[in-house]
Amino acid sequence: MSTIQLHNGMAMPTLGLGTFRLSPDDCERAVATALECGYRLVDTANVYMNERAVARGIAASGVPREQVVVQTKLWPTCYRRADAAAAIDATLRRLDTDYVDVLLLHQPAGRYLEAWDAMQEAVGAGKVRTLGLSNFDARQLHDVMTHADVQPAVMQLECHPYRQLESAQWLLEGNGIALQAWYPLGHGDARLLADPTIVRIAGHHGRTPAQVVLRWHVQSHRIAVPGSHDPAHIRENLAIGDFELDEYEMDDLARLDRDRAYFRMPGPLRRVAFTMGRPDFDAQP
Ligand SMILES: NC(=O)c1ccc[n+]([C@@H]2O[C@H](COP(=O)([O-])OP(=O)(O)OC[C@H]3O[C@@H](n4cnc5c(N)ncnc54)[C@H](OP(=O)(O)O)[C@@H]3O)[C@@H](O)[C@H]2O)c1
């Protein structure tokens, strides 16, 4: 498993398992399968309502906790200072662990600087190793960076061959922040995985389109967290360490960029993030 060294020295695996939209049962099975076959990074979030299942999956895998990079995210309804501190403790309880490896702010809504203060305090208390952001734009990133004592080390953004984010990655890397791709496979869009360029390159290497896309992420110095409930896909997605895309193939893949996001907020983020009310994240099996 290749890793990227974060600015705080932490070795972050370049490939992890995403757990968005996995039911608790699927999530538990997927996490156990992934860790058994060699994954060492699992991405979850308070709002996915499957952190307990992630904990069960880690336990079922038999892989020691300290060998797994556990990454989760706080939701905006918990961003007030006191709420965020309590939310971090609740996350640790659900994940059945004393610390999380990476904690992200899920969305740039609400009082995110207050949450950052609570997250920094959690780093000082040994409850969190590394801090990061998700879905923040350049202005919001600047806001956090000028406020922060502990700087973000990771940014999670929607990124795939149809949305390559070259300038965002350039900005992030210039600030010592690793880009982590969510929807790395285009959220499973069959058209993306059937793109003639990707299919041609896959055929040339005797690989699947998904493997080519994930290999492209890793060779582009990004971390990818593909989601899957299918054990065969989970194994397939990890098996990308023994082939390499050449510079012509990388150029061909670069030309697929069309700045196309699959995910669109159904309204202003602030409204969307808060219309759910205050979800009870403990109400999960
Ligand atoms: N920060 C954020 O706001 C945010 C937002 C969304 C997602 N995320 C994170 O990013 C992760 C990835 O997102 P995602 O799971 O929605 O999208 P994705 O990884 O781009 O695609 C997942 C889809 O691809 C399919 N798939 C996986 N491996 C495949 C393979 N080898 N061949 C063919 N199809 C394959 C999966 O189906 P099967 O289950 O059948 O394999 C699933 O339908 C999430 O799980 C979550 O951790 C973060």
XYZ file of C-alpha atoms and ligand atoms in Angstrom:
333
model
C 0.000 0.000 0.000
C 1.583 3.286 -1.063
C 1.261 6.276 1.251
C 1.478 10.066 1.093
C 3.333 11.743 3.931
C 1.181 14.498 5.425
C 2.726 17.714 6.747
C 2.548 16.383 10.307
C 4.505 13.258 9.335
C 1.530 10.908 9.258
C 1.646 8.270 6.493
C -1.715 8.398 4.727
C -2.583 5.403 2.504
C -3.282 6.547 -1.043
C -6.312 4.271 -1.275
C -9.058 3.783 1.290
C -12.596 2.474 1.569
C -15.453 4.995 1.354
C -18.601 4.169 3.315
C -21.127 6.800 2.170
C -24.590 5.274 1.681
C -23.523 1.872 3.006
C -26.126 0.460 5.349
C -24.716 -0.565 8.729
C -24.675 -4.263 7.750
C -23.061 -3.630 4.361
C -20.633 -1.218 5.978
C -19.525 -3.703 8.623
C -18.952 -6.390 5.979
C -17.223 -4.005 3.572
C -14.845 -2.664 6.227
C -13.938 -6.182 7.405
C -13.386 -7.351 3.816
C -11.326 -4.288 2.945
C -9.035 -4.558 5.950
C -8.610 -8.304 5.481
C -7.440 -7.754 1.909
C -5.001 -4.971 2.771
C -6.798 -1.594 2.986
C -5.574 0.533 5.881
C -7.789 3.629 5.483
C -11.529 3.848 6.133
C -13.553 7.023 5.505
C -16.810 7.598 7.358
C -18.730 10.585 8.762
C -21.144 11.348 11.574
C -23.879 11.870 9.009
C -23.362 8.492 7.283
C -24.863 6.901 10.417
C -22.492 3.946 10.168
C -19.600 4.750 12.534
C -20.595 1.910 14.882
C -20.627 -0.465 11.922
C -17.128 0.764 10.971
C -15.971 -0.114 14.498
C -17.517 -3.588 14.223
C -15.894 -4.096 10.837
C -12.475 -3.162 12.186
C -12.928 -5.537 15.115
C -14.129 -8.359 12.834
C -11.130 -7.956 10.535
C -8.663 -8.779 13.295
C -6.378 -5.977 12.055
C -4.978 -4.092 15.052
C -6.624 -0.687 15.504
C -3.286 1.128 15.394
C -2.672 -0.165 11.856
C -5.870 1.425 10.531
C -6.279 5.072 9.551
C -9.803 5.899 10.692
C -11.170 9.090 9.184
C -14.488 10.692 10.080
C -16.244 14.063 9.714
C -18.193 16.442 11.907
C -21.533 17.694 10.584
C -22.385 21.464 10.675
C -25.123 21.082 13.294
C -22.304 20.252 15.752
C -19.995 23.143 14.920
C -20.613 25.392 17.946
C -17.595 25.126 20.238
C -19.219 23.132 23.077
C -21.262 21.006 20.643
C -18.157 20.171 18.621
C -16.213 19.016 21.689
C -19.136 16.774 22.672
C -19.504 15.550 19.068
C -15.856 14.467 18.993
C -16.308 12.455 22.197
C -19.493 10.907 20.809
C -17.673 9.988 17.589
C -14.950 8.258 19.595
C -17.572 6.289 21.512
C -19.359 5.203 18.320
C -16.062 4.257 16.690
C -15.096 2.421 19.887
C -11.679 4.018 19.972
C -9.594 6.450 22.031
C -8.575 8.487 18.990
C -9.416 9.073 15.354
C -6.589 9.407 12.897
C -8.171 12.081 10.720
C -11.064 14.372 11.554
C -12.585 16.590 8.856
C -15.121 19.387 8.862
C -17.684 17.884 6.491
C -19.080 21.120 5.045
C -18.131 24.816 5.084
C -21.379 25.897 6.755
C -22.199 27.406 10.128
C -19.601 28.140 12.796
C -16.757 26.151 11.323
C -14.013 28.155 13.055
C -15.511 27.290 16.453
C -15.473 23.629 15.463
C -11.855 24.008 14.373
C -10.967 25.316 17.858
C -12.583 22.239 19.421
C -10.761 19.984 16.942
C -7.417 21.588 17.800
C -8.142 21.017 21.466
C -8.875 17.371 20.666
C -5.495 17.099 18.937
C -3.859 18.473 22.099
C -5.762 15.914 24.186
C -4.637 13.026 21.959
C -8.170 12.326 20.695
C -7.359 13.211 17.080
C -4.100 12.921 15.152
C -4.730 14.940 11.999
C -7.208 17.643 10.976
C -8.696 18.343 7.590
C -11.531 19.846 5.591
C -14.059 18.778 3.056
C -15.797 20.827 0.359
C -14.146 24.130 1.377
C -13.351 26.605 -1.404
C -10.209 28.753 -1.561
C -11.684 31.622 0.468
C -12.994 29.319 3.179
C -9.674 27.463 3.289
C -7.873 30.779 3.745
C -10.294 31.602 6.556
C -9.393 28.395 8.393
C -5.668 28.647 7.713
C -5.377 32.201 9.029
C -7.341 31.195 12.162
C -5.670 27.854 12.828
C -2.804 26.850 15.098
C -3.049 23.280 13.798
C -3.135 23.518 10.018
C -5.329 21.254 7.853
C -3.411 18.378 6.299
C -6.138 16.910 4.077
C -8.893 18.326 1.854
C -11.622 16.009 0.579
C -13.270 17.152 -2.661
C -15.313 15.571 -5.441
C -12.669 14.554 -7.971
C -12.651 12.079 -10.859
C -11.666 12.076 -14.554
C -14.551 14.409 -15.432
C -13.655 16.820 -12.579
C -9.909 16.860 -12.168
C -9.436 20.003 -10.010
C -5.931 20.725 -11.245
C -5.794 24.293 -9.925
C -7.382 23.348 -6.587
C -4.786 20.602 -6.140
C -2.031 23.065 -7.013
C -3.321 25.494 -4.348
C -3.681 22.741 -1.761
C -0.253 21.240 -2.363
C 1.268 24.721 -2.199
C -0.150 24.904 1.310
C 1.035 21.421 2.293
C -2.450 19.888 2.062
C -3.096 16.520 0.417
C -6.099 16.234 -1.895
C -8.380 13.310 -1.181
C -10.856 12.450 -3.927
C -14.466 11.668 -3.074
C -16.624 10.124 -5.811
C -13.261 8.958 -7.243
C -15.109 6.603 -9.622
C -17.762 9.199 -10.513
C -20.156 7.701 -7.948
C -20.273 4.571 -10.112
C -21.495 6.413 -13.244
C -21.575 3.664 -15.874
C -20.804 6.205 -18.615
C -17.578 7.284 -16.942
C -16.419 3.695 -16.504
C -17.361 3.065 -20.164
C -15.517 6.154 -21.420
C -13.653 4.995 -24.585
C -10.335 6.488 -23.431
C -10.521 4.730 -20.064
C -11.690 1.462 -21.642
C -8.858 1.579 -24.215
C -6.199 2.134 -21.540
C -7.747 -0.580 -19.368
C -7.626 -3.009 -22.300
C -3.999 -2.163 -22.966
C -3.044 -3.077 -19.383
C -5.500 -5.977 -19.005
C -7.167 -4.074 -16.149
C -10.659 -2.834 -15.432
C -11.736 0.786 -16.054
C -12.133 1.294 -12.287
C -8.539 0.169 -11.735
C -7.294 2.599 -14.387
C -9.179 5.490 -12.777
C -7.864 4.651 -9.314
C -4.324 4.197 -10.630
C -4.652 7.618 -12.306
C -5.656 9.181 -8.953
C -2.668 7.659 -7.180
C -0.206 8.619 -9.923
C -1.638 12.153 -9.717
C -0.599 12.274 -6.030
C -4.135 12.095 -4.705
C -5.710 9.862 -2.107
C -8.845 8.063 -3.311
C -11.622 6.559 -1.198
C -13.789 4.465 -3.550
C -16.966 3.157 -1.991
C -18.261 -0.347 -2.546
C -20.409 -2.953 -0.872
C -19.166 -5.647 -3.282
C -16.253 -7.781 -2.020
C -15.026 -8.375 -5.596
C -14.938 -4.628 -6.315
C -13.256 -3.935 -2.964
C -10.453 -6.360 -3.870
C -10.252 -5.170 -7.470
C -9.918 -1.536 -6.412
C -6.917 -2.274 -4.229
C -5.068 -4.268 -6.905
C -3.521 -1.284 -8.667
C 0.013 -1.397 -7.343
C 1.524 -3.561 -10.072
C 0.961 -1.532 -13.226
C 1.758 2.005 -14.290
C 0.150 4.483 -16.662
C 2.684 6.080 -18.989
C 2.871 9.809 -19.682
C 0.818 9.514 -22.892
C -1.953 7.680 -21.026
C -1.829 10.288 -18.235
C -2.132 13.024 -20.907
C -5.084 11.254 -22.540
C -6.812 10.978 -19.157
C -6.090 14.665 -18.413
C -8.001 15.562 -21.573
C -11.201 13.991 -20.158
C -11.647 16.864 -17.697
C -14.923 18.745 -18.220
C -15.390 20.271 -14.752
C -18.464 18.097 -14.241
C -19.684 17.552 -10.687
C -22.056 14.640 -10.094
C -23.148 16.035 -6.747
C -25.162 19.220 -6.723
C -26.443 20.748 -3.490
C -30.234 21.038 -3.848
C -30.087 24.639 -2.595
C -27.803 26.900 -0.556
C -25.455 24.787 1.553
C -26.331 26.529 4.782
C -30.029 25.736 4.339
C -29.414 22.154 3.225
C -26.987 21.419 6.066
C -29.440 22.613 8.676
C -32.809 21.494 7.286
C -32.118 18.013 8.631
C -32.548 19.542 12.079
C -30.118 18.051 14.568
C -29.715 14.417 13.569
C -29.238 12.016 16.457
C -26.022 10.356 15.333
C -26.256 7.892 18.222
C -29.467 6.475 16.755
C -27.618 3.886 14.698
C -27.225 0.165 15.271
N -16.886 14.700 1.831
C -18.010 14.540 1.161
O -18.856 15.452 1.086
C -18.269 13.225 0.478
C -19.371 13.107 -0.378
C -19.589 11.893 -0.989
C -18.746 10.822 -0.760
N -17.686 10.951 0.098
C -16.759 9.814 0.367
O -16.292 9.340 -0.876
C -16.545 7.935 -0.955
C -16.716 7.500 -2.383
O -17.930 7.992 -2.901
P -19.000 6.998 -3.536
O -18.857 5.671 -2.887
O -20.321 7.635 -3.439
O -18.578 7.025 -5.074
P -17.454 6.229 -5.912
O -16.460 5.608 -5.010
O -16.996 7.150 -6.965
O -18.327 5.117 -6.606
C -18.977 4.113 -5.876
C -19.809 3.349 -6.842
O -18.947 2.692 -7.747
C -19.218 1.303 -7.741
N -17.931 0.616 -7.811
C -16.963 0.540 -6.870
N -15.924 -0.174 -7.311
C -16.235 -0.549 -8.566
C -15.566 -1.318 -9.534
N -14.357 -1.835 -9.308
N -16.177 -1.527 -10.731
C -17.408 -1.012 -10.977
N -18.094 -0.275 -10.090
C -17.512 -0.053 -8.893
C -19.929 1.026 -6.448
O -20.827 -0.042 -6.617
P -20.650 -1.421 -5.764
O -21.082 -1.113 -4.375
O -21.561 -2.344 -6.493
O -19.201 -1.809 -5.868
C -20.687 2.317 -6.206
O -21.911 2.310 -6.896
C -17.790 7.757 -0.096
O -18.024 6.420 0.244
C -17.459 8.645 1.063
O -16.590 7.975 1.948
C -17.445 12.152 0.709
